[in-house]
Amino acid sequence: MTQTSAALRARAEVDLAALRGNVRALRSRVGPGTALMGVVKSDAYGHGMVPVARAALEAGATWLGTATPQEALALRAAGITSRVMCWLWTPGDPWREGIEADLDMSVSGMWALREVVAAAREAHRPARIQLKADTGLGRNGCQPADWPALVAAALAAQDAGEVTVTGLWSHFACADEPGHPSIAAQLDVFHEMLAYAEKQGVEPEVRHIANSPATLTVAESHFDLVRTGIAMYGISPSPELGTPQDFGLRPVMTLSASVALVKQVPGGHGVSYGHHYLTDRETTLGLIPLGYADGIPRHASGRGPVLVGGAWRRVAGRVAMDQFVVDLSGDTVEPGTTAVLFGPGDHGEPTVEDWAEAADTIAYEIVTRIGARVPRVHLGERPEAGPAEDHQPG
Ligand SMILES: *Cc1c(COP(=O)(O)O)cnc(C)c1O
């Protein structure tokens, strides 16, 4: 491992062998006719987009998915040639660059179809578009009432050589709550909207609706492609669904810092801004050089767990912008000792789920918010993609 000087303070290690194992574990859950899209939006959920994208492709993902076109174009700029789809378009976004970069571009409404058609005329080549149906999420996507008009306009543009409709797709609202009635209801609506579009003449290469929780628990949602994000990073979509281990997944990120200072303080000493923590006796304090600017939730003040010197310690008092303090209960550790905030849990360290609970949020938010000041250290990178030498799924 190469330690830059920034990584001496703190680092997020990203275990790409674990990521490849997770991709294989997820592939083993879907049928042979179902492709896997590695969702790498938001800097691969904070794990570092390009190395993660490469590792996912090495392990058998054949599509990559991003939210914004800028993220998708960054994958192309890095030399990635797989299918890449992006779904969060804003008026004025770079449709023409997307066409020239062979992106699959989601279209949820008429404004987007108009912009992509105009760009295709300028580029003198058809755009790959995927029509998104709002089957009940109530977020992006085309409402069933507006679907006939969107399908008709897309088919007209296809006949004119301006677009190729490569996919029909949707997204779940509550797939992380097994048995939630909206899951079956959304599948019914999706089947109807697919049937309508296909009857009109759309011949989609891929139909897809499953995110990680649906990939793990709703087999009838897999269709031609599953879009997995969080599970690929070895994190369970929700603690109610199970642990990563229950699904044969291994957490990919380990966040740690080097203890910056250890000192003895008397009882009754206030700790950090606002003095929300008072030492109840003479004790030792350890300074951890990570703060809310690094993505450590201020909401976890007084609660977040850290493994230091062989024991779990809790954040003492408030998380500050760049640092927080733990009460070492009289133990002494050497400055420079590694403090592990979260990791796979193999060595007794907390997990990202423990932090999500401490901050009253979801693990997705913890990993995606790790700040740019924290170097990502990628382990297990395979410079030349060769045959799998990593372990099998499971
Ligand atoms: C983020 C996202 C996903 C991946 O969701 P996970 O729960 O992380 O698997 C899939 N599809 C869309 C449209 C998304 O925005």
PDB file of N, CA, C and O and ligand atoms in Angstrom, residues 37-42 45 65-67 85 87-88 132 137 139-140 169-172 175-176 208-215 226-233 235 237 364, ligand 1:
ATOM      1  N   MET A  37     -25.686  -4.554 -14.051  1.00  0.00           N
ATOM      2  CA  MET A  37     -25.170  -3.184 -14.156  1.00  0.00           C
ATOM      3  C   MET A  37     -24.571  -2.798 -12.808  1.00  0.00           C
ATOM      4  O   MET A  37     -25.267  -2.845 -11.793  1.00  0.00           O
ATOM      5  N   GLY A  38     -23.316  -2.418 -12.819  1.00  0.00           N
ATOM      6  CA  GLY A  38     -22.695  -1.897 -11.598  1.00  0.00           C
ATOM      7  C   GLY A  38     -23.007  -0.410 -11.505  1.00  0.00           C
ATOM      8  O   GLY A  38     -22.649   0.357 -12.393  1.00  0.00           O
ATOM      9  N   VAL A  39     -23.695  -0.029 -10.449  1.00  0.00           N
ATOM     10  CA  VAL A  39     -24.070   1.384 -10.302  1.00  0.00           C
ATOM     11  C   VAL A  39     -22.930   2.112  -9.592  1.00  0.00           C
ATOM     12  O   VAL A  39     -22.585   1.792  -8.457  1.00  0.00           O
ATOM     13  N   VAL A  40     -22.322   3.057 -10.301  1.00  0.00           N
ATOM     14  CA  VAL A  40     -21.109   3.734  -9.816  1.00  0.00           C
ATOM     15  C   VAL A  40     -21.301   5.245  -9.682  1.00  0.00           C
ATOM     16  O   VAL A  40     -20.334   6.012  -9.665  1.00  0.00           O
ATOM     17  N   LYS A  41     -22.561   5.659  -9.570  1.00  0.00           N
ATOM     18  CA  LYS A  41     -22.842   7.092  -9.359  1.00  0.00           C
ATOM     19  C   LYS A  41     -22.215   7.561  -8.047  1.00  0.00           C
ATOM     20  O   LYS A  41     -21.856   6.750  -7.185  1.00  0.00           O
ATOM     21  N   SER A  42     -22.164   8.897  -7.893  1.00  0.00           N
ATOM     22  CA  SER A  42     -21.651   9.504  -6.655  1.00  0.00           C
ATOM     23  C   SER A  42     -20.293   8.913  -6.284  1.00  0.00           C
ATOM     24  O   SER A  42     -20.090   8.457  -5.157  1.00  0.00           O
ATOM     25  N   TYR A  45     -20.417   5.472  -4.835  1.00  0.00           N
ATOM     26  CA  TYR A  45     -20.872   5.509  -3.439  1.00  0.00           C
ATOM     27  C   TYR A  45     -19.695   5.840  -2.515  1.00  0.00           C
ATOM     28  O   TYR A  45     -19.558   5.286  -1.417  1.00  0.00           O
ATOM     29  N   GLY A  65     -23.784   2.049 -14.479  1.00  0.00           N
ATOM     30  CA  GLY A  65     -24.855   3.046 -14.377  1.00  0.00           C
ATOM     31  C   GLY A  65     -24.404   4.225 -13.543  1.00  0.00           C
ATOM     32  O   GLY A  65     -23.719   4.065 -12.535  1.00  0.00           O
ATOM     33  N   THR A  66     -24.773   5.422 -14.010  1.00  0.00           N
ATOM     34  CA  THR A  66     -24.507   6.629 -13.231  1.00  0.00           C
ATOM     35  C   THR A  66     -25.788   7.462 -13.178  1.00  0.00           C
ATOM     36  O   THR A  66     -26.725   7.232 -13.950  1.00  0.00           O
ATOM     37  N   ALA A  67     -25.803   8.428 -12.286  1.00  0.00           N
ATOM     38  CA  ALA A  67     -26.916   9.369 -12.263  1.00  0.00           C
ATOM     39  C   ALA A  67     -26.703  10.393 -13.381  1.00  0.00           C
ATOM     40  O   ALA A  67     -27.448  10.419 -14.355  1.00  0.00           O
ATOM     41  N   MET A  85     -25.004   3.622 -18.842  1.00  0.00           N
ATOM     42  CA  MET A  85     -26.293   4.305 -18.846  1.00  0.00           C
ATOM     43  C   MET A  85     -26.303   5.387 -17.775  1.00  0.00           C
ATOM     44  O   MET A  85     -25.760   5.195 -16.694  1.00  0.00           O
ATOM     45  N   TRP A  87     -29.077   8.408 -15.961  1.00  0.00           N
ATOM     46  CA  TRP A  87     -30.524   8.637 -15.890  1.00  0.00           C
ATOM     47  C   TRP A  87     -30.957   9.973 -15.312  1.00  0.00           C
ATOM     48  O   TRP A  87     -32.141  10.251 -15.283  1.00  0.00           O
ATOM     49  N   LEU A  88     -30.035  10.790 -14.864  1.00  0.00           N
ATOM     50  CA  LEU A  88     -30.517  12.037 -14.267  1.00  0.00           C
ATOM     51  C   LEU A  88     -30.124  13.226 -15.136  1.00  0.00           C
ATOM     52  O   LEU A  88     -29.038  13.777 -15.003  1.00  0.00           O
ATOM     53  N   LYS A 132     -38.078   5.738 -19.345  1.00  0.00           N
ATOM     54  CA  LYS A 132     -38.300   5.395 -17.951  1.00  0.00           C
ATOM     55  C   LYS A 132     -39.764   5.583 -17.568  1.00  0.00           C
ATOM     56  O   LYS A 132     -40.340   6.654 -17.760  1.00  0.00           O
ATOM     57  N   LEU A 137     -43.047   4.887  -8.028  1.00  0.00           N
ATOM     58  CA  LEU A 137     -42.087   5.532  -7.127  1.00  0.00           C
ATOM     59  C   LEU A 137     -42.454   6.993  -6.888  1.00  0.00           C
ATOM     60  O   LEU A 137     -42.263   7.528  -5.798  1.00  0.00           O
ATOM     61  N   ARG A 139     -41.114   9.607  -8.470  1.00  0.00           N
ATOM     62  CA  ARG A 139     -39.928  10.460  -8.512  1.00  0.00           C
ATOM     63  C   ARG A 139     -39.676  10.770  -9.986  1.00  0.00           C
ATOM     64  O   ARG A 139     -40.481  11.442 -10.604  1.00  0.00           O
ATOM     65  N   ASN A 140     -38.609  10.278 -10.579  1.00  0.00           N
ATOM     66  CA  ASN A 140     -38.417  10.492 -12.011  1.00  0.00           C
ATOM     67  C   ASN A 140     -39.264   9.458 -12.766  1.00  0.00           C
ATOM     68  O   ASN A 140     -39.836   8.560 -12.168  1.00  0.00           O
ATOM     69  N   TRP A 169     -37.582   0.917 -18.690  1.00  0.00           N
ATOM     70  CA  TRP A 169     -37.134   0.652 -17.324  1.00  0.00           C
ATOM     71  C   TRP A 169     -37.914   1.434 -16.294  1.00  0.00           C
ATOM     72  O   TRP A 169     -38.680   2.339 -16.625  1.00  0.00           O
ATOM     73  N   SER A 170     -37.688   1.052 -15.021  1.00  0.00           N
ATOM     74  CA  SER A 170     -38.381   1.717 -13.916  1.00  0.00           C
ATOM     75  C   SER A 170     -37.580   1.495 -12.640  1.00  0.00           C
ATOM     76  O   SER A 170     -36.487   0.905 -12.669  1.00  0.00           O
ATOM     77  N   HIS A 171     -38.104   1.979 -11.531  1.00  0.00           N
ATOM     78  CA  HIS A 171     -37.360   1.917 -10.255  1.00  0.00           C
ATOM     79  C   HIS A 171     -38.363   1.704  -9.118  1.00  0.00           C
ATOM     80  O   HIS A 171     -39.458   2.266  -9.148  1.00  0.00           O
ATOM     81  N   PHE A 172     -37.957   0.895  -8.119  1.00  0.00           N
ATOM     82  CA  PHE A 172     -38.853   0.575  -6.995  1.00  0.00           C
ATOM     83  C   PHE A 172     -38.816   1.631  -5.890  1.00  0.00           C
ATOM     84  O   PHE A 172     -37.785   2.267  -5.652  1.00  0.00           O
ATOM     85  N   ALA A 175     -38.471  -1.653  -2.265  1.00  0.00           N
ATOM     86  CA  ALA A 175     -37.953  -3.013  -2.432  1.00  0.00           C
ATOM     87  C   ALA A 175     -37.188  -3.489  -1.204  1.00  0.00           C
ATOM     88  O   ALA A 175     -36.961  -4.689  -1.034  1.00  0.00           O
ATOM     89  N   ASP A 176     -36.778  -2.545  -0.341  1.00  0.00           N
ATOM     90  CA  ASP A 176     -36.052  -2.939   0.875  1.00  0.00           C
ATOM     91  C   ASP A 176     -36.996  -3.342   1.996  1.00  0.00           C
ATOM     92  O   ASP A 176     -36.547  -3.615   3.107  1.00  0.00           O
ATOM     93  N   HIS A 208     -35.718  -3.370 -17.339  1.00  0.00           N
ATOM     94  CA  HIS A 208     -35.129  -3.515 -15.995  1.00  0.00           C
ATOM     95  C   HIS A 208     -35.801  -2.627 -14.965  1.00  0.00           C
ATOM     96  O   HIS A 208     -36.228  -1.510 -15.273  1.00  0.00           O
ATOM     97  N   ILE A 209     -35.845  -3.155 -13.738  1.00  0.00           N
ATOM     98  CA  ILE A 209     -36.458  -2.428 -12.622  1.00  0.00           C
ATOM     99  C   ILE A 209     -35.742  -2.700 -11.300  1.00  0.00           C
ATOM    100  O   ILE A 209     -35.894  -1.928 -10.354  1.00  0.00           O
ATOM    101  N   ALA A 210     -34.923  -3.756 -11.216  1.00  0.00           N
ATOM    102  CA  ALA A 210     -34.398  -4.184  -9.906  1.00  0.00           C
ATOM    103  C   ALA A 210     -33.167  -3.397  -9.470  1.00  0.00           C
ATOM    104  O   ALA A 210     -32.186  -3.300 -10.206  1.00  0.00           O
ATOM    105  N   ASN A 211     -33.216  -2.876  -8.252  1.00  0.00           N
ATOM    106  CA  ASN A 211     -32.040  -2.318  -7.564  1.00  0.00           C
ATOM    107  C   ASN A 211     -31.477  -3.437  -6.666  1.00  0.00           C
ATOM    108  O   ASN A 211     -31.886  -4.597  -6.768  1.00  0.00           O
ATOM    109  N   SER A 212     -30.555  -3.091  -5.750  1.00  0.00           N
ATOM    110  CA  SER A 212     -29.962  -4.145  -4.914  1.00  0.00           C
ATOM    111  C   SER A 212     -30.996  -4.947  -4.118  1.00  0.00           C
ATOM    112  O   SER A 212     -30.980  -6.178  -4.151  1.00  0.00           O
ATOM    113  N   PRO A 213     -31.876  -4.282  -3.354  1.00  0.00           N
ATOM    114  CA  PRO A 213     -32.795  -5.100  -2.550  1.00  0.00           C
ATOM    115  C   PRO A 213     -33.656  -6.018  -3.410  1.00  0.00           C
ATOM    116  O   PRO A 213     -33.914  -7.171  -3.032  1.00  0.00           O
ATOM    117  N   ALA A 214     -34.105  -5.529  -4.572  1.00  0.00           N
ATOM    118  CA  ALA A 214     -34.929  -6.387  -5.435  1.00  0.00           C
ATOM    119  C   ALA A 214     -34.084  -7.518  -6.030  1.00  0.00           C
ATOM    120  O   ALA A 214     -34.552  -8.644  -6.186  1.00  0.00           O
ATOM    121  N   THR A 215     -32.834  -7.229  -6.336  1.00  0.00           N
ATOM    122  CA  THR A 215     -31.946  -8.287  -6.853  1.00  0.00           C
ATOM    123  C   THR A 215     -31.813  -9.390  -5.806  1.00  0.00           C
ATOM    124  O   THR A 215     -31.810 -10.584  -6.139  1.00  0.00           O
ATOM    125  N   VAL A 226     -30.153  -6.289 -13.935  1.00  0.00           N
ATOM    126  CA  VAL A 226     -30.346  -5.760 -12.574  1.00  0.00           C
ATOM    127  C   VAL A 226     -29.326  -4.643 -12.345  1.00  0.00           C
ATOM    128  O   VAL A 226     -28.196  -4.713 -12.834  1.00  0.00           O
ATOM    129  N   ARG A 227     -29.759  -3.620 -11.641  1.00  0.00           N
ATOM    130  CA  ARG A 227     -28.896  -2.448 -11.385  1.00  0.00           C
ATOM    131  C   ARG A 227     -28.492  -2.463  -9.910  1.00  0.00           C
ATOM    132  O   ARG A 227     -29.252  -2.046  -9.049  1.00  0.00           O
ATOM    133  N   THR A 228     -27.309  -2.965  -9.639  1.00  0.00           N
ATOM    134  CA  THR A 228     -26.914  -3.086  -8.237  1.00  0.00           C
ATOM    135  C   THR A 228     -25.889  -2.024  -7.858  1.00  0.00           C
ATOM    136  O   THR A 228     -24.860  -1.868  -8.494  1.00  0.00           O
ATOM    137  N   GLY A 229     -26.214  -1.306  -6.787  1.00  0.00           N
ATOM    138  CA  GLY A 229     -25.295  -0.335  -6.213  1.00  0.00           C
ATOM    139  C   GLY A 229     -24.820  -0.845  -4.866  1.00  0.00           C
ATOM    140  O   GLY A 229     -23.796  -1.530  -4.759  1.00  0.00           O
ATOM    141  N   ILE A 230     -25.579  -0.554  -3.845  1.00  0.00           N
ATOM    142  CA  ILE A 230     -25.121  -0.755  -2.471  1.00  0.00           C
ATOM    143  C   ILE A 230     -24.611  -2.185  -2.203  1.00  0.00           C
ATOM    144  O   ILE A 230     -23.607  -2.357  -1.504  1.00  0.00           O
ATOM    145  N   ALA A 231     -25.264  -3.189  -2.769  1.00  0.00           N
ATOM    146  CA  ALA A 231     -24.854  -4.576  -2.482  1.00  0.00           C
ATOM    147  C   ALA A 231     -23.471  -4.868  -3.043  1.00  0.00           C
ATOM    148  O   ALA A 231     -22.696  -5.636  -2.467  1.00  0.00           O
ATOM    149  N   MET A 232     -23.141  -4.208  -4.151  1.00  0.00           N
ATOM    150  CA  MET A 232     -21.828  -4.395  -4.756  1.00  0.00           C
ATOM    151  C   MET A 232     -20.723  -3.902  -3.818  1.00  0.00           C
ATOM    152  O   MET A 232     -19.600  -4.403  -3.847  1.00  0.00           O
ATOM    153  N   TYR A 233     -21.089  -2.920  -2.991  1.00  0.00           N
ATOM    154  CA  TYR A 233     -20.118  -2.387  -2.030  1.00  0.00           C
ATOM    155  C   TYR A 233     -20.113  -3.196  -0.735  1.00  0.00           C
ATOM    156  O   TYR A 233     -19.476  -2.807   0.251  1.00  0.00           O
ATOM    157  N   ILE A 235     -22.640  -3.841   1.280  1.00  0.00           N
ATOM    158  CA  ILE A 235     -23.488  -3.269   2.327  1.00  0.00           C
ATOM    159  C   ILE A 235     -24.918  -3.749   2.087  1.00  0.00           C
ATOM    160  O   ILE A 235     -25.399  -3.742   0.952  1.00  0.00           O
ATOM    161  N   PRO A 237     -28.821  -3.516   1.850  1.00  0.00           N
ATOM    162  CA  PRO A 237     -29.697  -2.373   1.567  1.00  0.00           C
ATOM    163  C   PRO A 237     -30.457  -1.905   2.806  1.00  0.00           C
ATOM    164  O   PRO A 237     -30.834  -0.744   2.888  1.00  0.00           O
ATOM    165  N   TYR A 364     -25.952   3.959   3.120  1.00  0.00           N
ATOM    166  CA  TYR A 364     -25.699   4.635   1.841  1.00  0.00           C
ATOM    167  C   TYR A 364     -25.149   6.045   2.096  1.00  0.00           C
ATOM    168  O   TYR A 364     -24.254   6.520   1.407  1.00  0.00           O
TER     169      TYR A 364
HETATM  170  C1  LIG B   1     -28.971   4.395  -7.123  1.00  0.00           C
HETATM  171  C2  LIG B   1     -29.838   3.672  -8.065  1.00  0.00           C
HETATM  172  C3  LIG B   1     -29.760   2.273  -8.176  1.00  0.00           C
HETATM  173  C4  LIG B   1     -28.939   1.411  -7.245  1.00  0.00           C
HETATM  174  O1  LIG B   1     -29.626   1.289  -6.020  1.00  0.00           O
HETATM  175  P1  LIG B   1     -29.055   0.332  -4.864  1.00  0.00           P
HETATM  176  O2  LIG B   1     -30.143   0.278  -3.863  1.00  0.00           O
HETATM  177  O3  LIG B   1     -27.845   1.027  -4.338  1.00  0.00           O
HETATM  178  O4  LIG B   1     -28.748  -0.948  -5.504  1.00  0.00           O
HETATM  179  C5  LIG B   1     -30.500   1.648  -9.165  1.00  0.00           C
HETATM  180  N1  LIG B   1     -31.283   2.371  -9.991  1.00  0.00           N
HETATM  181  C6  LIG B   1     -31.405   3.710  -9.889  1.00  0.00           C
HETATM  182  C7  LIG B   1     -32.317   4.432 -10.804  1.00  0.00           C
HETATM  183  C8  LIG B   1     -30.703   4.411  -8.917  1.00  0.00           C
HETATM  184  O5  LIG B   1     -30.838   5.727  -8.826  1.00  0.00           O
END
